[in-house]
PDB file of C-alpha atoms and ligand atoms in Angstrom:
ATOM      1  CA  MET A  20      56.667 -72.952   6.273  1.00 63.00           C
ATOM      2  CA  GLY A  21      56.528 -76.688   6.235  1.00 77.00           C
ATOM      3  CA  VAL A  22      57.380 -79.858   4.445  1.00 82.00           C
ATOM      4  CA  LEU A  23      54.643 -82.155   3.284  1.00 85.00           C
ATOM      5  CA  LEU A  24      55.163 -85.905   2.979  1.00 85.00           C
ATOM      6  CA  MET A  25      52.465 -87.638   1.014  1.00 85.00           C
ATOM      7  CA  GLY A  26      51.861 -90.863  -0.825  1.00 84.00           C
ATOM      8  CA  LYS A  27      49.366 -93.656  -0.994  1.00 81.00           C
ATOM      9  CA  SER A  28      48.867 -96.011   1.914  1.00 77.00           C
ATOM     10  CA  GLY A  29      51.531 -98.706   1.889  1.00 81.00           C
ATOM     11  CA  SER A  30      53.979 -96.742  -0.231  1.00 86.00           C
ATOM     12  CA  GLY A  31      56.491 -96.727   2.642  1.00 86.00           C
ATOM     13  CA  LYS A  32      56.105 -93.351   4.369  1.00 84.00           C
ATOM     14  CA  THR A  33      56.040 -94.711   7.916  1.00 80.00           C
ATOM     15  CA  SER A  34      59.117 -96.875   7.392  1.00 83.00           C
ATOM     16  CA  MET A  35      60.899 -93.973   5.785  1.00 85.00           C
ATOM     17  CA  ARG A  36      60.171 -91.440   8.481  1.00 80.00           C
ATOM     18  CA  SER A  37      61.077 -93.837  11.269  1.00 78.00           C
ATOM     19  CA  ILE A  38      64.466 -94.379   9.661  1.00 81.00           C
ATOM     20  CA  ILE A  39      65.170 -90.738   8.954  1.00 82.00           C
ATOM     21  CA  PHE A  40      63.641 -89.249  12.098  1.00 77.00           C
ATOM     22  CA  ALA A  41      63.818 -92.229  14.459  1.00 66.00           C
ATOM     23  CA  ASN A  42      62.064 -91.406  17.689  1.00 53.00           C
ATOM     24  CA  TYR A  43      61.777 -87.688  17.193  1.00 50.00           C
ATOM     25  CA  ILE A  44      58.294 -87.838  15.767  1.00 45.00           C
ATOM     26  CA  ALA A  45      55.357 -86.360  17.652  1.00 47.00           C
ATOM     27  CA  ARG A  46      52.068 -87.900  16.709  1.00 48.00           C
ATOM     28  CA  ASP A  47      48.636 -86.436  16.889  1.00 47.00           C
ATOM     29  CA  THR A  48      45.335 -87.010  15.237  1.00 46.00           C
ATOM     30  CA  ARG A  49      43.636 -84.063  13.659  1.00 47.00           C
ATOM     31  CA  ARG A  50      40.095 -83.682  12.580  1.00 46.00           C
ATOM     32  CA  LEU A  51      39.991 -82.551   9.019  1.00 46.00           C
ATOM     33  CA  GLY A  52      36.518 -81.487   8.044  1.00 47.00           C
ATOM     34  CA  ALA A  53      33.388 -82.890   9.641  1.00 43.00           C
ATOM     35  CA  THR A  54      33.901 -86.607   9.461  1.00 44.00           C
ATOM     36  CA  ILE A  55      37.461 -87.365   8.581  1.00 47.00           C
ATOM     37  CA  ASP A  56      40.091 -88.146  11.174  1.00 50.00           C
ATOM     38  CA  VAL A  57      43.576 -88.149   9.824  1.00 55.00           C
ATOM     39  CA  GLU A  58      46.746 -89.174  11.476  1.00 62.00           C
ATOM     40  CA  HIS A  59      49.049 -86.262  11.367  1.00 68.00           C
ATOM     41  CA  SER A  60      52.539 -86.276  12.769  1.00 73.00           C
ATOM     42  CA  HIS A  61      55.203 -83.680  12.811  1.00 77.00           C
ATOM     43  CA  VAL A  62      58.840 -83.288  13.641  1.00 78.00           C
ATOM     44  CA  ARG A  63      60.959 -80.215  14.152  1.00 76.00           C
ATOM     45  CA  PHE A  64      64.345 -80.118  12.515  1.00 74.00           C
ATOM     46  CA  LEU A  65      66.900 -77.599  11.328  1.00 73.00           C
ATOM     47  CA  GLY A  66      65.831 -75.416  14.212  1.00 72.00           C
ATOM     48  CA  ASN A  67      62.434 -74.098  13.326  1.00 72.00           C
ATOM     49  CA  LEU A  68      61.425 -76.133  10.353  1.00 74.00           C
ATOM     50  CA  VAL A  69      58.400 -78.351  10.827  1.00 76.00           C
ATOM     51  CA  LEU A  70      57.969 -81.494   8.811  1.00 75.00           C
ATOM     52  CA  ASN A  71      54.259 -82.227   8.562  1.00 74.00           C
ATOM     53  CA  LEU A  72      53.270 -85.717   7.608  1.00 69.00           C
ATOM     54  CA  TRP A  73      49.826 -86.317   6.238  1.00 66.00           C
ATOM     55  CA  ASP A  74      48.656 -89.703   5.198  1.00 60.00           C
ATOM     56  CA  CYS A  75      46.842 -89.699   1.889  1.00 55.00           C
ATOM     57  CA  GLY A  76      45.204 -92.946   2.845  1.00 54.00           C
ATOM     58  CA  GLY A  77      43.992 -95.485   0.351  1.00 51.00           C
ATOM     59  CA  GLN A  78      40.334 -94.578   0.379  1.00 54.00           C
ATOM     60  CA  GLU A  79      39.124 -92.467  -2.425  1.00 57.00           C
ATOM     61  CA  VAL A  80      36.450 -90.652  -0.435  1.00 58.00           C
ATOM     62  CA  PHE A  81      39.039 -89.454   1.993  1.00 60.00           C
ATOM     63  CA  MET A  82      41.429 -88.473  -0.746  1.00 61.00           C
ATOM     64  CA  GLU A  83      38.866 -86.534  -2.718  1.00 65.00           C
ATOM     65  CA  ASN A  84      37.683 -84.831   0.449  1.00 65.00           C
ATOM     66  CA  TYR A  85      40.916 -83.596   1.630  1.00 63.00           C
ATOM     67  CA  ILE A  86      42.089 -82.492  -1.687  1.00 63.00           C
ATOM     68  CA  SER A  87      38.919 -80.613  -2.451  1.00 65.00           C
ATOM     69  CA  SER A  88      37.789 -79.175   0.871  1.00 66.00           C
ATOM     70  CA  GLN A  89      40.949 -78.954   2.924  1.00 66.00           C
ATOM     71  CA  ARG A  90      43.286 -77.499   0.367  1.00 68.00           C
ATOM     72  CA  ASP A  91      43.953 -74.283   2.209  1.00 70.00           C
ATOM     73  CA  GLN A  92      44.889 -75.913   5.441  1.00 72.00           C
ATOM     74  CA  ILE A  93      47.223 -78.493   3.994  1.00 76.00           C
ATOM     75  CA  PHE A  94      48.735 -76.875   0.957  1.00 84.00           C
ATOM     76  CA  ARG A  95      49.415 -73.373   2.164  1.00 84.00           C
ATOM     77  CA  ASN A  96      52.995 -72.393   3.100  1.00 84.00           C
ATOM     78  CA  VAL A  97      54.514 -75.585   1.776  1.00 87.00           C
ATOM     79  CA  GLU A  98      58.199 -75.179   1.070  1.00 89.00           C
ATOM     80  CA  VAL A  99      58.812 -78.748  -0.020  1.00 91.00           C
ATOM     81  CA  LEU A 100      56.471 -81.525  -1.071  1.00 92.00           C
ATOM     82  CA  ILE A 101      57.801 -85.081  -0.849  1.00 92.00           C
ATOM     83  CA  TYR A 102      55.617 -87.544  -2.683  1.00 93.00           C
ATOM     84  CA  VAL A 103      56.286 -91.251  -2.258  1.00 93.00           C
ATOM     85  CA  PHE A 104      55.381 -93.810  -4.934  1.00 93.00           C
ATOM     86  CA  ASP A 105      55.519 -97.566  -4.505  1.00 94.00           C
ATOM     87  CA  VAL A 106      57.553 -98.713  -7.502  1.00 95.00           C
ATOM     88  CA  GLU A 107      55.535-101.919  -7.630  1.00 92.00           C
ATOM     89  CA  SER A 108      52.143-100.248  -7.326  1.00 88.00           C
ATOM     90  CA  ARG A 109      49.504-102.149  -9.246  1.00 84.00           C
ATOM     91  CA  ASP A 110      47.614 -99.017 -10.102  1.00 84.00           C
ATOM     92  CA  MET A 111      50.065 -96.470 -11.395  1.00 85.00           C
ATOM     93  CA  GLU A 112      47.390 -94.552 -13.279  1.00 87.00           C
ATOM     94  CA  ARG A 113      45.427 -93.868 -10.123  1.00 84.00           C
ATOM     95  CA  ASP A 114      48.611 -92.963  -8.222  1.00 86.00           C
ATOM     96  CA  MET A 115      49.416 -90.484 -10.945  1.00 89.00           C
ATOM     97  CA  HIS A 116      45.919 -89.061 -10.816  1.00 86.00           C
ATOM     98  CA  TYR A 117      46.287 -88.355  -7.064  1.00 84.00           C
ATOM     99  CA  PHE A 118      49.710 -86.934  -7.593  1.00 89.00           C
ATOM    100  CA  GLN A 119      48.382 -84.621 -10.254  1.00 89.00           C
ATOM    101  CA  SER A 120      45.621 -83.369  -7.939  1.00 85.00           C
ATOM    102  CA  VAL A 121      48.190 -82.682  -5.251  1.00 87.00           C
ATOM    103  CA  LEU A 122      50.368 -80.813  -7.756  1.00 90.00           C
ATOM    104  CA  GLU A 123      47.418 -78.679  -8.778  1.00 88.00           C
ATOM    105  CA  SER A 124      46.731 -77.765  -5.154  1.00 86.00           C
ATOM    106  CA  ILE A 125      50.362 -76.981  -4.532  1.00 89.00           C
ATOM    107  CA  GLY A 126      50.531 -74.904  -7.700  1.00 90.00           C
ATOM    108  CA  GLN A 127      47.595 -72.882  -6.425  1.00 88.00           C
ATOM    109  CA  HIS A 128      48.530 -72.425  -2.767  1.00 89.00           C
ATOM    110  CA  SER A 129      52.334 -72.721  -2.684  1.00 90.00           C
ATOM    111  CA  PRO A 130      53.530 -72.086  -6.226  1.00 90.00           C
ATOM    112  CA  LYS A 131      57.162 -71.779  -5.179  1.00 91.00           C
ATOM    113  CA  ALA A 132      57.293 -75.161  -3.451  1.00 93.00           C
ATOM    114  CA  LYS A 133      59.977 -77.612  -4.552  1.00 94.00           C
ATOM    115  CA  ILE A 134      58.745 -81.068  -5.411  1.00 96.00           C
ATOM    116  CA  PHE A 135      60.656 -84.255  -4.589  1.00 96.00           C
ATOM    117  CA  CYS A 136      59.279 -87.530  -5.922  1.00 96.00           C
ATOM    118  CA  LEU A 137      60.598 -90.695  -4.335  1.00 97.00           C
ATOM    119  CA  VAL A 138      60.108 -93.811  -6.418  1.00 97.00           C
ATOM    120  CA  HIS A 139      60.359 -96.115  -3.446  1.00 96.00           C
ATOM    121  CA  LYS A 140      61.112 -99.836  -2.827  1.00 96.00           C
ATOM    122  CA  MET A 141      63.641 -99.860  -5.658  1.00 96.00           C
ATOM    123  CA  ASP A 142      65.266-102.909  -4.046  1.00 95.00           C
ATOM    124  CA  LEU A 143      62.394-104.923  -5.566  1.00 96.00           C
ATOM    125  CA  ILE A 144      63.616-104.063  -9.073  1.00 95.00           C
ATOM    126  CA  PRO A 145      66.578-106.050 -10.460  1.00 95.00           C
ATOM    127  CA  ASP A 146      69.772-104.009 -10.555  1.00 91.00           C
ATOM    128  CA  GLY A 147      70.085-103.924 -14.335  1.00 93.00           C
ATOM    129  CA  GLN A 148      66.578-102.520 -14.868  1.00 94.00           C
ATOM    130  CA  ARG A 149      66.670 -99.643 -12.375  1.00 94.00           C
ATOM    131  CA  GLY A 150      68.306 -97.020 -14.610  1.00 94.00           C
ATOM    132  CA  GLN A 151      65.839 -97.376 -17.466  1.00 95.00           C
ATOM    133  CA  LEU A 152      62.838 -97.540 -15.151  1.00 94.00           C
ATOM    134  CA  MET A 153      63.881 -94.350 -13.394  1.00 95.00           C
ATOM    135  CA  LEU A 154      64.266 -92.516 -16.696  1.00 95.00           C
ATOM    136  CA  GLU A 155      60.753 -93.487 -17.717  1.00 94.00           C
ATOM    137  CA  ARG A 156      59.203 -92.644 -14.339  1.00 93.00           C
ATOM    138  CA  GLU A 157      60.952 -89.316 -14.186  1.00 93.00           C
ATOM    139  CA  ALA A 158      59.699 -88.316 -17.617  1.00 93.00           C
ATOM    140  CA  ASP A 159      56.179 -89.408 -16.715  1.00 91.00           C
ATOM    141  CA  LEU A 160      56.161 -87.532 -13.377  1.00 92.00           C
ATOM    142  CA  LYS A 161      57.497 -84.341 -14.908  1.00 90.00           C
ATOM    143  CA  ARG A 162      54.797 -84.435 -17.553  1.00 87.00           C
ATOM    144  CA  ARG A 163      52.144 -84.278 -14.806  1.00 85.00           C
ATOM    145  CA  ALA A 164      52.958 -80.749 -13.720  1.00 79.00           C
ATOM    146  CA  THR A 165      50.689 -78.291 -15.473  1.00 76.00           C
ATOM    147  CA  THR A 166      52.505 -75.227 -14.139  1.00 76.00           C
ATOM    148  CA  PRO A 167      56.313 -74.815 -14.101  1.00 76.00           C
ATOM    149  CA  MET A 168      57.694 -76.462 -10.955  1.00 82.00           C
ATOM    150  CA  ALA A 169      61.088 -77.486  -9.640  1.00 87.00           C
ATOM    151  CA  MET A 170      60.814 -81.272  -9.535  1.00 93.00           C
ATOM    152  CA  THR A 171      63.489 -83.772  -8.562  1.00 95.00           C
ATOM    153  CA  VAL A 172      63.012 -87.530  -8.771  1.00 96.00           C
ATOM    154  CA  PHE A 173      64.941 -90.117  -6.738  1.00 96.00           C
ATOM    155  CA  GLY A 174      64.836 -93.895  -6.629  1.00 96.00           C
ATOM    156  CA  THR A 175      64.901 -94.975  -2.960  1.00 96.00           C
ATOM    157  CA  SER A 176      64.868 -98.009  -0.712  1.00 93.00           C
ATOM    158  CA  ILE A 177      65.017 -98.458   3.033  1.00 89.00           C
ATOM    159  CA  TRP A 178      67.543-101.245   2.456  1.00 88.00           C
ATOM    160  CA  ASP A 179      70.404 -99.157   1.148  1.00 86.00           C
ATOM    161  CA  GLU A 180      71.874 -95.666   1.287  1.00 85.00           C
ATOM    162  CA  THR A 181      69.615 -94.241  -1.461  1.00 90.00           C
ATOM    163  CA  LEU A 182      67.108 -93.114   1.182  1.00 91.00           C
ATOM    164  CA  TYR A 183      69.735 -90.995   2.931  1.00 88.00           C
ATOM    165  CA  LYS A 184      70.895 -89.567  -0.359  1.00 89.00           C
ATOM    166  CA  ALA A 185      67.422 -88.401  -1.313  1.00 94.00           C
ATOM    167  CA  TRP A 186      66.667 -86.968   2.125  1.00 91.00           C
ATOM    168  CA  SER A 187      70.012 -85.192   2.261  1.00 88.00           C
ATOM    169  CA  ALA A 188      69.153 -83.484  -1.018  1.00 90.00           C
ATOM    170  CA  ILE A 189      65.801 -82.486   0.459  1.00 90.00           C
ATOM    171  CA  VAL A 190      67.353 -81.065   3.622  1.00 85.00           C
ATOM    172  CA  HIS A 191      70.011 -79.309   1.540  1.00 85.00           C
ATOM    173  CA  SER A 192      67.286 -77.598  -0.474  1.00 87.00           C
ATOM    174  CA  LEU A 193      65.745 -76.244   2.745  1.00 83.00           C
ATOM    175  CA  ILE A 194      68.835 -74.527   4.063  1.00 80.00           C
ATOM    176  CA  PRO A 195      68.819 -70.770   3.793  1.00 76.00           C
ATOM    177  CA  ASN A 196      72.005 -69.203   2.390  1.00 79.00           C
ATOM    178  CA  VAL A 197      73.401 -72.550   1.392  1.00 81.00           C
ATOM    179  CA  ARG A 198      76.017 -70.990  -0.929  1.00 85.00           C
ATOM    180  CA  MET A 199      77.455 -68.961   1.891  1.00 85.00           C
ATOM    181  CA  LEU A 200      77.546 -72.030   4.092  1.00 84.00           C
ATOM    182  CA  GLU A 201      79.445 -73.930   1.422  1.00 88.00           C
ATOM    183  CA  SER A 202      82.000 -71.202   1.004  1.00 90.00           C
ATOM    184  CA  HIS A 203      82.587 -70.991   4.788  1.00 90.00           C
ATOM    185  CA  LEU A 204      83.019 -74.741   4.824  1.00 91.00           C
ATOM    186  CA  GLY A 205      85.636 -74.522   2.056  1.00 92.00           C
ATOM    187  CA  VAL A 206      87.621 -72.018   4.104  1.00 91.00           C
ATOM    188  CA  PHE A 207      87.274 -74.174   7.230  1.00 89.00           C
ATOM    189  CA  CYS A 208      88.568 -77.242   5.349  1.00 91.00           C
ATOM    190  CA  ALA A 209      91.548 -75.366   3.866  1.00 91.00           C
ATOM    191  CA  GLU A 210      92.545 -73.650   7.110  1.00 89.00           C
ATOM    192  CA  ALA A 211      92.325 -76.885   9.097  1.00 87.00           C
ATOM    193  CA  GLY A 212      94.414 -78.671   6.447  1.00 88.00           C
ATOM    194  CA  ALA A 213      91.708 -81.361   6.407  1.00 89.00           C
ATOM    195  CA  ASP A 214      90.946 -83.812   3.601  1.00 91.00           C
ATOM    196  CA  GLU A 215      87.268 -83.260   4.102  1.00 92.00           C
ATOM    197  CA  VAL A 216      84.823 -81.442   6.368  1.00 93.00           C
ATOM    198  CA  ILE A 217      81.218 -82.618   6.504  1.00 93.00           C
ATOM    199  CA  LEU A 218      78.265 -80.885   8.120  1.00 91.00           C
ATOM    200  CA  PHE A 219      75.404 -83.007   9.488  1.00 90.00           C
ATOM    201  CA  GLU A 220      71.952 -81.875  10.550  1.00 87.00           C
ATOM    202  CA  ARG A 221      71.605 -82.538  14.297  1.00 84.00           C
ATOM    203  CA  THR A 222      68.254 -84.334  14.472  1.00 80.00           C
ATOM    204  CA  THR A 223      68.505 -86.564  11.444  1.00 83.00           C
ATOM    205  CA  PHE A 224      72.254 -86.742  10.951  1.00 85.00           C
ATOM    206  CA  LEU A 225      71.685 -86.135   7.270  1.00 87.00           C
ATOM    207  CA  VAL A 226      74.520 -84.495   5.363  1.00 88.00           C
ATOM    208  CA  ILE A 227      73.821 -80.829   4.772  1.00 87.00           C
ATOM    209  CA  SER A 228      77.027 -79.838   3.055  1.00 88.00           C
ATOM    210  CA  HIS A 229      80.678 -80.793   2.658  1.00 90.00           C
ATOM    211  CA  ALA A 230      84.027 -79.430   1.513  1.00 91.00           C
ATOM    212  CA  THR A 231      86.615 -81.798   0.071  1.00 89.00           C
ATOM    213  CA  SER A 232      90.256 -80.978  -0.586  1.00 85.00           C
ATOM    214  CA  HIS A 233      91.473 -84.487  -1.515  1.00 77.00           C
ATOM    215  CA  ALA A 234      89.526 -86.672  -3.909  1.00 76.00           C
ATOM    216  CA  GLN A 235      87.707 -89.434  -2.007  1.00 72.00           C
ATOM    217  CA  THR A 236      87.060 -92.857  -3.442  1.00 76.00           C
ATOM    218  CA  ASP A 237      83.703 -93.868  -1.976  1.00 82.00           C
ATOM    219  CA  PRO A 238      80.788 -91.898  -3.455  1.00 82.00           C
ATOM    220  CA  HIS A 239      78.396 -93.318  -0.819  1.00 82.00           C
ATOM    221  CA  ARG A 240      80.497 -92.350   2.182  1.00 84.00           C
ATOM    222  CA  PHE A 241      78.149 -89.609   3.420  1.00 85.00           C
ATOM    223  CA  GLU A 242      75.093 -91.820   3.529  1.00 83.00           C
ATOM    224  CA  LYS A 243      77.089 -94.578   5.198  1.00 84.00           C
ATOM    225  CA  VAL A 244      78.384 -92.240   7.894  1.00 84.00           C
ATOM    226  CA  SER A 245      74.863 -90.841   8.451  1.00 83.00           C
ATOM    227  CA  ASN A 246      73.583 -94.342   8.955  1.00 81.00           C
ATOM    228  CA  ILE A 247      76.362 -95.464  11.309  1.00 84.00           C
ATOM    229  CA  ILE A 248      76.222 -92.381  13.511  1.00 85.00           C
ATOM    230  CA  LYS A 249      72.469 -92.520  13.629  1.00 80.00           C
ATOM    231  CA  GLN A 250      72.537 -96.102  14.905  1.00 79.00           C
ATOM    232  CA  PHE A 251      75.110 -95.072  17.450  1.00 84.00           C
ATOM    233  CA  LYS A 252      73.046 -92.095  18.589  1.00 81.00           C
ATOM    234  CA  LEU A 253      70.068 -94.411  19.031  1.00 77.00           C
ATOM    235  CA  SER A 254      72.102 -96.843  21.130  1.00 82.00           C
ATOM    236  CA  CYS A 255      73.283 -93.925  23.258  1.00 83.00           C
ATOM    237  CA  SER A 256      69.729 -92.669  23.769  1.00 78.00           C
ATOM    238  CA  LYS A 257      68.660 -96.113  25.003  1.00 81.00           C
ATOM    239  CA  SER A 258      71.003 -95.660  27.925  1.00 83.00           C
ATOM    240  CA  GLN A 259      69.861 -92.046  28.335  1.00 83.00           C
ATOM    241  CA  ALA A 260      73.190 -90.765  27.091  1.00 81.00           C
ATOM    242  CA  GLN A 261      74.143 -88.356  24.351  1.00 79.00           C
ATOM    243  CA  PHE A 262      77.425 -88.339  22.578  1.00 80.00           C
ATOM    244  CA  GLN A 263      79.320 -85.070  22.483  1.00 82.00           C
ATOM    245  CA  THR A 264      82.360 -85.941  20.416  1.00 85.00           C
ATOM    246  CA  MET A 265      83.668 -88.964  18.585  1.00 87.00           C
ATOM    247  CA  GLU A 266      87.158 -89.802  17.450  1.00 86.00           C
ATOM    248  CA  ILE A 267      87.810 -92.416  14.784  1.00 84.00           C
ATOM    249  CA  CYS A 268      91.308 -93.680  14.069  1.00 83.00           C
ATOM    250  CA  THR A 269      92.036 -96.117  11.260  1.00 83.00           C
ATOM    251  CA  PRO A 270      95.286 -97.082   9.526  1.00 83.00           C
ATOM    252  CA  THR A 271      94.558 -94.605   6.740  1.00 82.00           C
ATOM    253  CA  PHE A 272      92.750 -91.648   8.309  1.00 83.00           C
ATOM    254  CA  SER A 273      91.560 -89.965  11.478  1.00 86.00           C
ATOM    255  CA  ALA A 274      88.168 -88.370  11.870  1.00 87.00           C
ATOM    256  CA  PHE A 275      86.628 -86.260  14.545  1.00 89.00           C
ATOM    257  CA  ILE A 276      82.943 -85.500  15.061  1.00 91.00           C
ATOM    258  CA  GLN A 277      81.672 -82.763  17.311  1.00 88.00           C
ATOM    259  CA  GLY A 278      78.557 -80.666  17.925  1.00 88.00           C
ATOM    260  CA  PHE A 279      79.068 -77.549  15.869  1.00 88.00           C
ATOM    261  CA  THR A 280      76.182 -75.088  15.713  1.00 85.00           C
ATOM    262  CA  PRO A 281      72.798 -75.476  17.444  1.00 84.00           C
ATOM    263  CA  ASN A 282      71.538 -77.383  14.388  1.00 84.00           C
ATOM    264  CA  THR A 283      74.618 -79.210  13.195  1.00 87.00           C
ATOM    265  CA  TYR A 284      77.506 -81.542  13.890  1.00 90.00           C
ATOM    266  CA  ALA A 285      80.829 -81.221  12.038  1.00 91.00           C
ATOM    267  CA  MET A 286      83.065 -84.091  10.988  1.00 92.00           C
ATOM    268  CA  VAL A 287      86.693 -83.352  10.119  1.00 91.00           C
ATOM    269  CA  VAL A 288      88.693 -85.979   8.258  1.00 90.00           C
ATOM    270  CA  HIS A 289      92.491 -86.028   8.033  1.00 88.00           C
ATOM    271  CA  SER A 290      94.680 -88.523   6.209  1.00 86.00           C
ATOM    272  CA  ASP A 291      97.569 -87.246   8.346  1.00 76.00           C
ATOM    273  CA  ARG A 292      97.216 -89.732  11.193  1.00 71.00           C
ATOM    274  CA  ASP A 293      99.570 -87.854  13.461  1.00 75.00           C
ATOM    275  CA  ILE A 294      97.131 -85.030  13.861  1.00 78.00           C
ATOM    276  CA  GLN A 295      96.139 -84.605  17.505  1.00 79.00           C
ATOM    277  CA  PRO A 296      92.466 -84.550  18.528  1.00 77.00           C
ATOM    278  CA  GLY A 297      93.210 -81.373  20.496  1.00 82.00           C
ATOM    279  CA  ILE A 298      94.185 -79.631  17.250  1.00 83.00           C
ATOM    280  CA  MET A 299      90.983 -80.755  15.570  1.00 82.00           C
ATOM    281  CA  ILE A 300      88.955 -79.365  18.469  1.00 85.00           C
ATOM    282  CA  ILE A 301      90.789 -76.047  18.219  1.00 87.00           C
ATOM    283  CA  ASN A 302      90.110 -75.932  14.473  1.00 85.00           C
ATOM    284  CA  ILE A 303      86.419 -76.667  14.951  1.00 86.00           C
ATOM    285  CA  ASN A 304      86.116 -74.038  17.676  1.00 86.00           C
ATOM    286  CA  ARG A 305      87.915 -71.480  15.525  1.00 86.00           C
ATOM    287  CA  ALA A 306      85.592 -72.084  12.581  1.00 86.00           C
ATOM    288  CA  ARG A 307      82.358 -72.031  14.597  1.00 86.00           C
ATOM    289  CA  PRO A 308      81.749 -68.251  14.835  1.00 85.00           C
ATOM    290  CA  SER A 309      81.533 -67.799  11.056  1.00 80.00           C
ATOM    291  CA  PHE A 310      78.679 -70.353  10.946  1.00 79.00           C
ATOM    292  CA  GLU A 311      76.537 -68.938  13.721  1.00 76.00           C
TER     293      GLU A 311
HETATM  294  P1  GTP B   8      50.296 -96.309   5.611  1.00 95.99           P
HETATM  295  O1  GTP B   8      50.787 -96.223   7.033  1.00 95.99           O
HETATM  296  O2  GTP B   8      49.231 -97.340   5.403  1.00 95.99           O
HETATM  297  O3  GTP B   8      49.938 -95.000   5.030  1.00 95.99           O
HETATM  298  O4  GTP B   8      51.528 -96.847   4.742  1.00 95.99           O
HETATM  299  P2  GTP B   8      52.944 -96.238   4.600  1.00 95.99           P
HETATM  300  O5  GTP B   8      53.037 -95.411   3.369  1.00 95.99           O
HETATM  301  O6  GTP B   8      53.337 -95.572   5.867  1.00 95.99           O
HETATM  302  O7  GTP B   8      53.837 -97.529   4.351  1.00 95.99           O
HETATM  303  P3  GTP B   8      54.663 -98.388   5.404  1.00 95.99           P
HETATM  304  O8  GTP B   8      55.862 -97.654   5.847  1.00 95.99           O
HETATM  305  O9  GTP B   8      53.728 -98.901   6.441  1.00 95.99           O
HETATM  306  O10 GTP B   8      55.185 -99.553   4.470  1.00 95.99           O
HETATM  307  C1  GTP B   8      54.324-100.490   3.835  1.00 95.99           C
HETATM  308  C2  GTP B   8      55.095-101.774   3.580  1.00 95.99           C
HETATM  309  O11 GTP B   8      56.164-101.534   2.668  1.00 95.99           O
HETATM  310  C3  GTP B   8      55.738-102.371   4.838  1.00 95.99           C
HETATM  311  O12 GTP B   8      55.542-103.761   4.803  1.00 95.99           O
HETATM  312  C4  GTP B   8      57.205-102.019   4.689  1.00 95.99           C
HETATM  313  O13 GTP B   8      58.046-102.980   5.298  1.00 95.99           O
HETATM  314  C5  GTP B   8      57.392-102.026   3.174  1.00 95.99           C
HETATM  315  N1  GTP B   8      58.494-101.151   2.733  1.00 95.99           N
HETATM  316  C6  GTP B   8      58.728 -99.867   3.098  1.00 95.99           C
HETATM  317  N2  GTP B   8      59.830 -99.382   2.477  1.00 95.99           N
HETATM  318  C7  GTP B   8      60.314-100.404   1.706  1.00 95.99           C
HETATM  319  C8  GTP B   8      61.443-100.537   0.811  1.00 95.99           C
HETATM  320  O14 GTP B   8      62.252 -99.636   0.582  1.00 95.99           O
HETATM  321  N3  GTP B   8      61.577-101.749   0.174  1.00 95.99           N
HETATM  322  C9  GTP B   8      60.717-102.783   0.384  1.00 95.99           C
HETATM  323  N4  GTP B   8      60.950-103.920  -0.274  1.00 95.99           N
HETATM  324  N5  GTP B   8      59.649-102.691   1.217  1.00 95.99           N
HETATM  325  C10 GTP B   8      59.446-101.520   1.868  1.00 95.99           C
END
């Protein structure tokens, strides 16, 4: 099973994957068909899941070729398709035509795949116009599917937290038994007397799931934390170090982050500032077996 990231040249795929996957990407060049060399890269995350990145390229010959003759190889066993659109593309009709061909191939070879469309570079659109534009794009994209498909559309930009939000939703959709995970997390949060417990995927630090017992004010807090920790992890890796745990103390809350399962980190947040880090560690260790 794999994840396919596609979109026209220049739509922002490379920027996106280097933000989400940083330096975890393995690159290789594969020969598709007789004459076409395609850059293919892949990354492993969530344990065994492979994210395959194929560049659709801008050239029509290439596009037609790989959609017509290489369908089996590319479109088989796709669990999730992520298709990136440049919001300012000058040729939306052609973009839509490619997208439609890809949908047809997916419908044929991986009919159960979930589709995520990212209308990217939204920062180029004035704030007040984004809502309306997204409504129109979403309706248009959904019309393109000729067979019933689960399709979700996000507006994204590398300049704010929307990219993390969209990718977290994608990762969330790939987790097996996600309901069970959520219910375990609820129990963990209640038993630890925490305000919130958040689960992050290890490679990307994207939020997989969370349990909240006290209403929180900032709706973008998950994406912000993902971003901050990711930067920190990168700084650590530059000095060949890896962080194991992190403790954050502020005047209003304490938080503790620790490796949890082989594929995740857990973050426990308490508004009770007197809580000892040792207690948080005990709580995390106690909860771990029900997640493994
Ligand atoms: P190919 O490698 O040619 O297939 O293109 P790509 O889809 O990988 O696009 P790439 O990441 O190279 O981005 C193309 C251009 O778009 C670059 O100049 C990026 O800086 C810019 N870009 C990417 N994401 C964003 C975004 O969210 N907002 C804005 N304003 N520009 C972006």
